Amino acid sequence: MHKTTLITGGAGYIGSHTALTLIDAGQHVLVLDNLSNSCHESIERLEHLAHARVDFIEGDIRDTALLLRLFSHYDIDAVVHFAGLKSVANSVSHPLDYYANNVVGTLNLCAVMARFNVFKLVFSSSATVYGEPAHTPILEDSGTGFPASPYGRSKLMVEQLLTDLALSEPRWSIALLRYFNPIGAHESGLLGEDPNGRPNNLLPCLTQVAIGRIPELTVFGNDYPTVDGTCVRDYIHVVDLAEGHLKALQVLHSDGGLHIWNLGTGIGYSVLQMIRSFEDVTGVSIPFQIAPRRAGDIAQCWADASKARRELGWCARRNLAQMIEDSWRWQSSNPFGYGHAVQLSAALAR
Ligand code: NAD
Ligand code: UFG
């Protein structure tokens, strides 16, 4: 039987790109996803790009009986754990869903892993755990802050849970990957981000304005102490991020303990800079209006990713123009994402 990497949440945005990167690197993967924020079409496209069938199970990480069956049936030796809910705004109105999926789900997964002597885990954490940073760029040992939402706090809780686990048992080998702002899409235009309803994040809003699904962009606040008054973030190409997971897994196979790595580019761009770059790269103009600040936003953050460079031999290779170009290719080839009438054959024909 093949050694298998279980990818929870592998039908989603970052998980599907990571699944492809791992398959391309010769790994056998098993995807588990409850499709609460994704759909089977992403798996079909993944299979098309991988030129292989992908083992996919529709199910929930909170379903212990299902996990027990999967771990019995497959020779799982590592888990890359993306499954969880991720909307900051939704987490404020539905905190229990966030703690149940993100915290209880992870706890359940780890308990089953331990039962089957599987101790290698890569976890999708977030720069949100730093809260409002005292200094930029942010180093991993800057200390965590008080995340502004139940979503952010669920990520911090899971980090703490996994830290305790690693301290309790030396066989655990855990990577906490703190992502900055993932954007972009696979260069084929077949995999990308497909938010449910009106998006919250900047890039999907920009591309949906450009495609005409949203009339204009709202810029939340222009009175921050930043280069032009708008918030600054470290945007990273999703394929660079996926490659970071591959490198992290490789290190976990040789090195135990708990590791924390920032995955970012080290470069910050303001919202206005993003709008201008988007217009330059795509030639599409973006109407926008300035609105009051959005609750919970911090002024600026970007990564010091030198630890990942040193310890993983990883760095982000794709620049902002490429991120925007790929996001735009994805959005313009799939105006309504994976759903509706747009299926693989139609996307391929574009
Ligand atoms: P996504 O919503 O596209 O992917 C998450 C996937 O998990 C979805 O396919 C969803 O259906 C699945 N899922 C949710 N709850 C589940 C459950 N209980 N059991 C099984 N499957 C479940 O999100 P993404 O952008 O790909 O994010 C992946 C991970 O990275 C998440 O944990 C997210 O919190 C984290 N993260 C994302 C960002 C970002 O900006 N995208 C930033 C930092 C961290
Ligand atoms: N923004 C706008 N208009 C929009 C959407 C966003 O001006 O329509 C601004 C926001 O106010 C913010 C910036 O664009 O200043 C980036 O916002 P995003 O929502 O794209 O990203 P965030 O930095 O708020 O959060 C993202 C993820 C979190 C993750 C965090 C890690 O959504 O899950 O990055 O840095 F925790």
Short mmCIF file of C-alpha atoms and ligand atoms in Angstrom, two decimals:
data_model
loop_
_atom_site.label_atom_id
_atom_site.label_comp_id
_atom_site.label_asym_id
_atom_site.label_seq_id
_atom_site.Cartn_x
_atom_site.Cartn_y
_atom_site.Cartn_z
CA MET A 1 0.00 0.00 0.00
CA HIS A 2 1.21 3.55 -0.79
CA LYS A 3 2.31 5.86 2.00
CA THR A 4 -0.42 8.47 1.90
CA THR A 5 -0.65 12.12 2.87
CA LEU A 6 -4.13 12.98 4.11
CA ILE A 7 -5.18 16.47 3.02
CA THR A 8 -8.15 17.75 4.99
CA GLY A 9 -9.96 20.59 3.22
CA GLY A 10 -8.21 19.58 0.01
CA ALA A 11 -11.12 20.59 -2.24
CA GLY A 12 -10.75 24.21 -1.08
CA TYR A 13 -8.65 27.06 -2.39
CA ILE A 14 -5.25 26.45 -0.81
CA GLY A 15 -5.81 22.71 -0.28
CA SER A 16 -6.47 21.99 -3.97
CA HIS A 17 -3.31 23.83 -5.05
CA THR A 18 -1.31 22.02 -2.38
CA ALA A 19 -2.75 18.65 -3.41
CA LEU A 20 -1.53 19.29 -6.95
CA THR A 21 1.93 20.31 -5.74
CA LEU A 22 2.23 17.16 -3.62
CA ILE A 23 0.99 14.89 -6.44
CA ASP A 24 3.43 16.55 -8.86
CA ALA A 25 6.19 15.79 -6.34
CA GLY A 26 5.25 12.09 -6.47
CA GLN A 27 3.19 11.82 -3.30
CA HIS A 28 0.03 9.79 -2.95
CA VAL A 29 -2.70 11.94 -1.43
CA LEU A 30 -6.13 11.35 0.05
CA VAL A 31 -8.46 14.35 0.16
CA LEU A 32 -11.10 14.63 2.88
CA ASP A 33 -13.51 17.55 2.59
CA ASN A 34 -17.12 18.10 3.62
CA LEU A 35 -17.60 20.49 0.66
CA SER A 36 -19.09 23.12 2.99
CA ASN A 37 -17.06 25.78 1.16
CA SER A 38 -16.05 23.99 -2.03
CA CYS A 39 -17.41 21.57 -4.59
CA HIS A 40 -16.52 18.36 -6.38
CA GLU A 41 -15.62 20.27 -9.53
CA SER A 42 -12.30 21.32 -7.95
CA ILE A 43 -11.41 17.63 -7.49
CA GLU A 44 -12.25 16.89 -11.13
CA ARG A 45 -10.01 19.73 -12.25
CA LEU A 46 -7.28 18.57 -9.89
CA GLU A 47 -7.47 15.14 -11.53
CA HIS A 48 -7.28 16.73 -14.95
CA LEU A 49 -4.16 18.73 -14.02
CA ALA A 50 -2.55 15.80 -12.18
CA HIS A 51 -3.33 13.34 -15.01
CA ALA A 52 -4.40 10.91 -12.30
CA ARG A 53 -7.35 9.89 -10.23
CA VAL A 54 -7.40 11.53 -6.82
CA ASP A 55 -8.74 9.64 -3.81
CA PHE A 56 -11.48 11.86 -2.47
CA ILE A 57 -13.81 11.30 0.49
CA GLU A 58 -16.68 13.64 1.19
CA GLY A 59 -16.85 13.89 4.96
CA ASP A 60 -16.22 15.89 8.09
CA ILE A 61 -13.13 15.98 10.30
CA ARG A 62 -15.49 15.88 13.30
CA ASP A 63 -16.81 12.48 12.24
CA THR A 64 -14.64 10.17 14.36
CA ALA A 65 -16.06 6.96 12.90
CA LEU A 66 -15.19 8.14 9.39
CA LEU A 67 -11.64 9.12 10.41
CA LEU A 68 -11.14 5.73 12.05
CA ARG A 69 -12.19 4.03 8.82
CA LEU A 70 -9.88 6.19 6.72
CA PHE A 71 -6.87 5.66 8.95
CA SER A 72 -7.56 1.91 8.97
CA HIS A 73 -7.95 1.71 5.23
CA TYR A 74 -5.08 3.94 4.02
CA ASP A 75 -1.44 3.90 5.06
CA ILE A 76 -1.50 7.54 6.18
CA ASP A 77 1.86 8.81 7.40
CA ALA A 78 1.28 12.57 7.46
CA VAL A 79 -1.62 15.02 7.49
CA VAL A 80 -1.82 18.46 5.92
CA HIS A 81 -4.73 20.07 7.69
CA PHE A 82 -6.62 22.85 5.89
CA ALA A 83 -10.21 21.95 6.84
CA GLY A 84 -11.95 24.70 8.72
CA LEU A 85 -14.07 27.79 8.36
CA LYS A 86 -12.30 31.01 7.42
CA SER A 87 -14.60 34.00 7.21
CA VAL A 88 -13.67 36.64 9.76
CA ALA A 89 -17.10 38.35 9.52
CA ASN A 90 -19.08 35.10 9.67
CA SER A 91 -17.11 34.00 12.72
CA VAL A 92 -18.42 37.02 14.64
CA SER A 93 -22.04 36.01 14.01
CA HIS A 94 -21.46 32.23 14.27
CA PRO A 95 -18.63 31.72 16.80
CA LEU A 96 -19.73 28.22 17.81
CA ASP A 97 -19.42 26.99 14.22
CA TYR A 98 -15.85 28.29 14.14
CA TYR A 99 -14.81 26.73 17.43
CA ALA A 100 -16.54 23.46 16.49
CA ASN A 101 -15.00 23.14 13.03
CA ASN A 102 -11.61 24.66 13.68
CA VAL A 103 -10.83 23.71 17.28
CA VAL A 104 -12.94 20.63 17.99
CA GLY A 105 -12.32 19.35 14.44
CA THR A 106 -8.54 19.60 14.92
CA LEU A 107 -8.72 17.99 18.34
CA ASN A 108 -10.68 15.09 16.89
CA LEU A 109 -8.24 14.70 14.00
CA CYS A 110 -5.22 14.68 16.33
CA ALA A 111 -6.82 12.11 18.63
CA VAL A 112 -7.36 9.72 15.71
CA MET A 113 -3.86 10.40 14.36
CA ALA A 114 -2.33 9.49 17.72
CA ARG A 115 -4.40 6.30 17.85
CA PHE A 116 -2.86 5.24 14.54
CA ASN A 117 0.66 6.42 15.44
CA VAL A 118 0.58 9.16 12.83
CA PHE A 119 2.44 12.13 14.27
CA LYS A 120 3.31 14.40 11.34
CA LEU A 121 0.97 17.33 10.93
CA VAL A 122 1.11 20.53 8.91
CA PHE A 123 -1.43 23.07 10.15
CA SER A 124 -2.84 26.09 8.28
CA SER A 125 -2.36 28.93 10.67
CA SER A 126 -2.52 32.60 9.88
CA ALA A 127 -0.74 35.89 10.42
CA THR A 128 -3.91 36.83 12.27
CA VAL A 129 -2.43 35.15 15.38
CA TYR A 130 0.01 38.06 15.70
CA GLY A 131 -2.85 40.50 16.32
CA GLU A 132 -1.76 44.12 15.85
CA PRO A 133 2.01 43.76 15.38
CA ALA A 134 4.35 46.01 17.35
CA HIS A 135 6.92 45.82 14.54
CA THR A 136 6.97 44.96 10.85
CA PRO A 137 8.28 42.82 9.30
CA ILE A 138 6.93 40.19 11.68
CA LEU A 139 9.20 37.43 12.93
CA GLU A 140 7.86 34.12 14.24
CA ASP A 141 9.15 34.88 17.73
CA SER A 142 7.50 38.32 17.84
CA GLY A 143 4.87 36.79 20.12
CA THR A 144 1.23 36.24 19.38
CA GLY A 145 -1.34 38.93 20.10
CA PHE A 146 -5.07 39.01 20.63
CA PRO A 147 -6.70 38.18 17.28
CA ALA A 148 -9.66 40.43 16.59
CA SER A 149 -12.22 37.74 15.69
CA PRO A 150 -13.45 34.31 16.81
CA TYR A 151 -11.87 32.99 13.59
CA GLY A 152 -8.47 34.38 14.57
CA ARG A 153 -8.85 33.16 18.13
CA SER A 154 -9.74 29.66 16.89
CA LYS A 155 -6.43 29.62 14.97
CA LEU A 156 -4.53 30.73 18.06
CA MET A 157 -6.29 28.10 20.19
CA VAL A 158 -5.31 25.38 17.73
CA GLU A 159 -1.71 26.62 17.76
CA GLN A 160 -1.74 26.34 21.56
CA LEU A 161 -3.34 22.90 21.45
CA LEU A 162 -0.72 21.66 18.99
CA THR A 163 2.11 23.20 21.00
CA ASP A 164 0.92 21.31 24.09
CA LEU A 165 0.67 18.13 22.06
CA ALA A 166 4.23 18.45 20.76
CA LEU A 167 5.46 19.05 24.31
CA SER A 168 3.59 16.02 25.61
CA GLU A 169 4.96 13.42 23.23
CA PRO A 170 8.28 13.60 21.33
CA ARG A 171 6.97 11.61 18.38
CA TRP A 172 4.82 14.54 17.25
CA SER A 173 6.32 16.52 14.43
CA ILE A 174 4.19 19.59 13.77
CA ALA A 175 4.44 22.61 11.49
CA LEU A 176 2.41 25.71 12.19
CA LEU A 177 2.42 27.60 8.92
CA ARG A 178 1.43 31.22 9.39
CA TYR A 179 0.13 32.38 6.05
CA PHE A 180 0.04 36.03 5.17
CA ASN A 181 -2.47 36.93 2.41
CA PRO A 182 -2.85 34.16 -0.17
CA ILE A 183 -4.01 35.29 -3.62
CA GLY A 184 -3.49 34.12 -7.21
CA ALA A 185 -4.50 30.88 -8.83
CA HIS A 186 -3.04 27.98 -10.76
CA GLU A 187 -1.54 29.25 -14.03
CA SER A 188 -3.91 27.01 -16.05
CA GLY A 189 -6.89 29.06 -14.85
CA LEU A 190 -8.54 25.80 -13.75
CA LEU A 191 -8.03 26.06 -9.98
CA GLY A 192 -8.70 29.18 -7.96
CA GLU A 193 -10.57 30.84 -5.14
CA ASP A 194 -14.35 30.53 -5.29
CA PRO A 195 -15.88 32.32 -2.32
CA ASN A 196 -19.50 31.69 -1.38
CA GLY A 197 -21.68 34.78 -1.83
CA ARG A 198 -20.14 38.24 -1.77
CA PRO A 199 -16.42 37.93 -1.05
CA ASN A 200 -14.75 39.61 1.93
CA ASN A 201 -11.15 39.47 0.79
CA LEU A 202 -9.59 42.12 -1.38
CA LEU A 203 -8.51 40.12 -4.43
CA PRO A 204 -11.80 38.31 -5.08
CA CYS A 205 -13.55 41.69 -4.67
CA LEU A 206 -11.18 43.26 -7.19
CA THR A 207 -11.66 40.49 -9.75
CA GLN A 208 -15.43 40.49 -9.28
CA VAL A 209 -15.55 44.25 -9.83
CA ALA A 210 -13.43 43.77 -12.95
CA ILE A 211 -15.75 41.04 -14.29
CA GLY A 212 -18.84 43.12 -13.50
CA ARG A 213 -20.30 41.03 -10.68
CA ILE A 214 -19.77 43.87 -8.17
CA PRO A 215 -20.32 47.49 -9.34
CA GLU A 216 -17.43 49.08 -7.44
CA LEU A 217 -14.79 48.31 -4.87
CA THR A 218 -15.16 49.65 -1.35
CA VAL A 219 -11.83 50.69 0.16
CA PHE A 220 -12.09 50.36 3.91
CA GLY A 221 -10.33 53.37 5.40
CA ASN A 222 -7.74 55.80 4.01
CA ASP A 223 -6.66 57.29 7.32
CA TYR A 224 -4.28 54.56 8.54
CA PRO A 225 -0.68 55.48 9.39
CA THR A 226 0.63 53.82 6.20
CA VAL A 227 2.24 54.90 2.95
CA ASP A 228 -1.03 56.25 1.48
CA GLY A 229 -3.50 55.84 4.35
CA THR A 230 -4.85 52.43 3.20
CA CYS A 231 -3.99 49.10 4.83
CA VAL A 232 -0.84 47.26 3.84
CA ARG A 233 -0.65 43.46 3.51
CA ASP A 234 1.84 40.83 2.37
CA TYR A 235 0.14 39.09 -0.59
CA ILE A 236 1.54 35.70 -1.51
CA HIS A 237 0.85 33.51 -4.55
CA VAL A 238 -1.14 30.41 -3.61
CA VAL A 239 1.25 28.16 -5.57
CA ASP A 240 4.22 29.54 -3.61
CA LEU A 241 2.23 28.78 -0.49
CA ALA A 242 1.53 25.24 -1.73
CA GLU A 243 5.26 24.73 -2.31
CA GLY A 244 5.88 25.84 1.28
CA HIS A 245 3.70 22.93 2.45
CA LEU A 246 5.73 20.45 0.43
CA LYS A 247 8.95 21.77 1.97
CA ALA A 248 7.45 21.71 5.46
CA LEU A 249 6.37 18.09 5.03
CA GLN A 250 9.88 17.17 3.89
CA VAL A 251 11.35 18.71 7.03
CA LEU A 252 8.79 16.97 9.27
CA HIS A 253 9.84 13.63 7.83
CA SER A 254 13.37 14.20 9.12
CA ASP A 255 12.90 16.48 12.11
CA GLY A 256 10.58 16.14 15.10
CA GLY A 257 9.11 18.75 17.41
CA LEU A 258 7.14 21.90 16.78
CA HIS A 259 8.10 24.31 14.03
CA ILE A 260 6.62 27.69 13.23
CA TRP A 261 7.17 29.28 9.85
CA ASN A 262 5.86 32.50 8.34
CA LEU A 263 4.88 32.06 4.71
CA GLY A 264 4.89 35.47 3.08
CA THR A 265 6.93 37.41 0.54
CA GLY A 266 8.27 40.05 2.92
CA ILE A 267 6.78 42.83 0.78
CA GLY A 268 3.73 44.88 1.72
CA TYR A 269 1.31 46.57 -0.68
CA SER A 270 -1.43 49.03 0.23
CA VAL A 271 -5.00 48.67 -1.00
CA LEU A 272 -4.52 51.60 -3.40
CA GLN A 273 -1.27 50.08 -4.70
CA MET A 274 -3.16 46.84 -5.29
CA ILE A 275 -5.86 48.63 -7.27
CA ARG A 276 -3.27 50.41 -9.41
CA SER A 277 -1.27 47.23 -10.01
CA PHE A 278 -4.45 45.38 -10.93
CA GLU A 279 -5.32 48.05 -13.47
CA ASP A 280 -1.78 48.04 -14.90
CA VAL A 281 -1.61 44.26 -15.24
CA THR A 282 -5.13 43.64 -16.59
CA GLY A 283 -5.90 46.91 -18.38
CA VAL A 284 -9.30 46.93 -16.64
CA SER A 285 -10.15 50.00 -14.61
CA ILE A 286 -11.53 49.56 -11.12
CA PRO A 287 -14.09 52.04 -9.85
CA PHE A 288 -13.81 52.43 -6.08
CA GLN A 289 -15.05 54.51 -3.22
CA ILE A 290 -13.48 55.18 0.14
CA ALA A 291 -15.55 54.01 3.11
CA PRO A 292 -14.92 54.00 6.88
CA ARG A 293 -12.47 51.51 8.37
CA ARG A 294 -13.60 47.87 8.61
CA ALA A 295 -13.83 46.60 12.19
CA GLY A 296 -10.91 44.40 13.19
CA ASP A 297 -8.49 45.47 10.41
CA ILE A 298 -4.93 46.24 11.41
CA ALA A 299 -2.99 49.00 9.65
CA GLN A 300 -0.19 46.95 8.21
CA CYS A 301 1.58 43.65 8.35
CA TRP A 302 4.15 41.84 6.30
CA ALA A 303 6.33 38.87 7.02
CA ASP A 304 9.94 38.33 7.80
CA ALA A 305 10.12 34.98 6.03
CA SER A 306 13.85 34.44 6.55
CA LYS A 307 13.28 31.51 8.94
CA ALA A 308 11.41 29.59 6.21
CA ARG A 309 14.17 30.43 3.74
CA ARG A 310 16.85 29.19 6.15
CA GLU A 311 15.12 26.09 7.51
CA LEU A 312 12.90 25.02 4.61
CA GLY A 313 14.95 26.28 1.70
CA TRP A 314 11.73 27.98 0.60
CA CYS A 315 10.95 31.46 -0.60
CA ALA A 316 8.10 32.98 -2.57
CA ARG A 317 9.12 33.17 -6.23
CA ARG A 318 6.09 34.76 -7.89
CA ASN A 319 5.75 38.53 -7.95
CA LEU A 320 2.66 40.69 -7.62
CA ALA A 321 2.14 40.98 -11.39
CA GLN A 322 2.03 37.20 -11.67
CA MET A 323 -0.35 36.91 -8.71
CA ILE A 324 -2.73 39.39 -10.33
CA GLU A 325 -2.38 37.89 -13.80
CA ASP A 326 -3.24 34.41 -12.46
CA SER A 327 -6.14 35.68 -10.31
CA TRP A 328 -7.53 37.46 -13.33
CA ARG A 329 -7.11 34.46 -15.64
CA TRP A 330 -8.99 32.33 -13.10
CA GLN A 331 -11.81 34.86 -12.68
CA SER A 332 -12.22 35.65 -16.36
CA SER A 333 -12.22 31.96 -17.39
CA ASN A 334 -14.64 31.07 -14.56
CA PRO A 335 -16.82 34.15 -14.05
CA PHE A 336 -18.99 32.26 -11.57
CA GLY A 337 -16.27 30.09 -10.06
CA TYR A 338 -16.68 26.32 -10.08
CA GLY A 339 -20.42 26.36 -9.73
CA HIS A 340 -23.31 27.14 -12.02
CA ALA A 341 -23.01 26.06 -15.62
CA VAL A 342 -19.24 26.44 -15.86
CA GLN A 343 -17.78 22.97 -15.89
CA LEU A 344 -14.36 21.62 -16.76
CA SER A 345 -15.04 21.23 -20.48
CA ALA A 346 -16.32 24.80 -20.72
CA ALA A 347 -13.35 26.18 -18.79
CA LEU A 348 -10.94 24.23 -21.00
CA ALA A 349 -12.61 25.62 -24.10
CA ARG A 350 -11.93 29.23 -23.05
P1 NAD B 1 -11.38 27.11 1.83
O1 NAD B 1 -12.66 27.41 2.51
O2 NAD B 1 -11.31 27.28 0.36
O3 NAD B 1 -10.91 25.62 2.19
C1 NAD B 1 -11.24 24.98 3.39
C2 NAD B 1 -11.89 23.66 3.03
O4 NAD B 1 -12.22 22.96 4.22
C3 NAD B 1 -13.19 23.82 2.24
O5 NAD B 1 -13.11 23.06 1.06
C4 NAD B 1 -14.28 23.32 3.18
O6 NAD B 1 -15.33 22.70 2.47
C5 NAD B 1 -13.50 22.37 4.06
N1 NAD B 1 -14.05 22.18 5.41
C6 NAD B 1 -14.47 23.13 6.28
N2 NAD B 1 -14.85 22.58 7.43
C7 NAD B 1 -14.65 21.24 7.30
C8 NAD B 1 -14.85 20.14 8.16
N3 NAD B 1 -15.35 20.30 9.39
N4 NAD B 1 -14.55 18.90 7.71
C9 NAD B 1 -14.08 18.73 6.45
N5 NAD B 1 -13.87 19.74 5.59
C10 NAD B 1 -14.14 20.98 6.02
O7 NAD B 1 -10.26 27.99 2.55
P2 NAD B 1 -8.74 28.23 2.14
O8 NAD B 1 -8.57 29.65 1.80
O9 NAD B 1 -8.27 27.19 1.22
O10 NAD B 1 -8.07 28.03 3.58
C11 NAD B 1 -7.52 26.80 3.99
C12 NAD B 1 -7.02 26.92 5.41
O11 NAD B 1 -6.08 27.98 5.48
C13 NAD B 1 -8.13 27.27 6.42
O12 NAD B 1 -7.88 26.56 7.61
C14 NAD B 1 -7.95 28.75 6.62
O13 NAD B 1 -8.40 29.16 7.88
C15 NAD B 1 -6.44 28.91 6.50
N6 NAD B 1 -6.01 30.26 6.11
C16 NAD B 1 -6.55 30.82 4.98
C17 NAD B 1 -6.18 32.11 4.63
C18 NAD B 1 -6.77 32.78 3.42
O14 NAD B 1 -6.71 34.01 3.33
N7 NAD B 1 -7.32 32.04 2.45
C19 NAD B 1 -5.25 32.83 5.43
C20 NAD B 1 -4.72 32.21 6.54
C21 NAD B 1 -5.11 30.90 6.90
N1 UFG B 2 -10.23 45.51 1.72
C1 UFG B 2 -10.89 46.59 1.14
N2 UFG B 2 -12.00 46.33 0.42
C2 UFG B 2 -12.53 45.08 0.27
C3 UFG B 2 -11.86 43.98 0.88
C4 UFG B 2 -10.72 44.25 1.60
O1 UFG B 2 -10.46 47.72 1.27
O2 UFG B 2 -13.58 44.95 -0.37
C5 UFG B 2 -9.02 45.77 2.49
C6 UFG B 2 -9.15 45.38 3.95
O3 UFG B 2 -9.75 46.42 4.68
C7 UFG B 2 -7.69 45.12 4.30
C8 UFG B 2 -7.08 44.60 3.00
O4 UFG B 2 -7.99 44.98 1.96
O5 UFG B 2 -7.10 46.32 4.61
C9 UFG B 2 -6.91 43.08 2.99
O6 UFG B 2 -8.15 42.51 3.37
P1 UFG B 2 -8.47 40.96 3.20
O7 UFG B 2 -9.86 40.76 3.72
O8 UFG B 2 -8.17 40.53 1.82
O9 UFG B 2 -7.40 40.27 4.13
P2 UFG B 2 -7.11 40.40 5.70
O10 UFG B 2 -5.71 40.87 5.83
O11 UFG B 2 -8.16 41.15 6.38
O12 UFG B 2 -7.26 38.89 6.17
C10 UFG B 2 -6.66 37.80 5.45
C11 UFG B 2 -7.54 36.56 5.64
C12 UFG B 2 -7.49 36.11 7.07
C13 UFG B 2 -6.08 35.92 7.51
C14 UFG B 2 -5.26 37.17 7.26
C15 UFG B 2 -3.82 36.87 7.55
O13 UFG B 2 -8.88 36.85 5.30
O14 UFG B 2 -8.11 34.84 7.15
O15 UFG B 2 -5.37 37.56 5.90
O16 UFG B 2 -3.04 37.97 7.33
F1 UFG B 2 -6.06 35.65 8.83
#
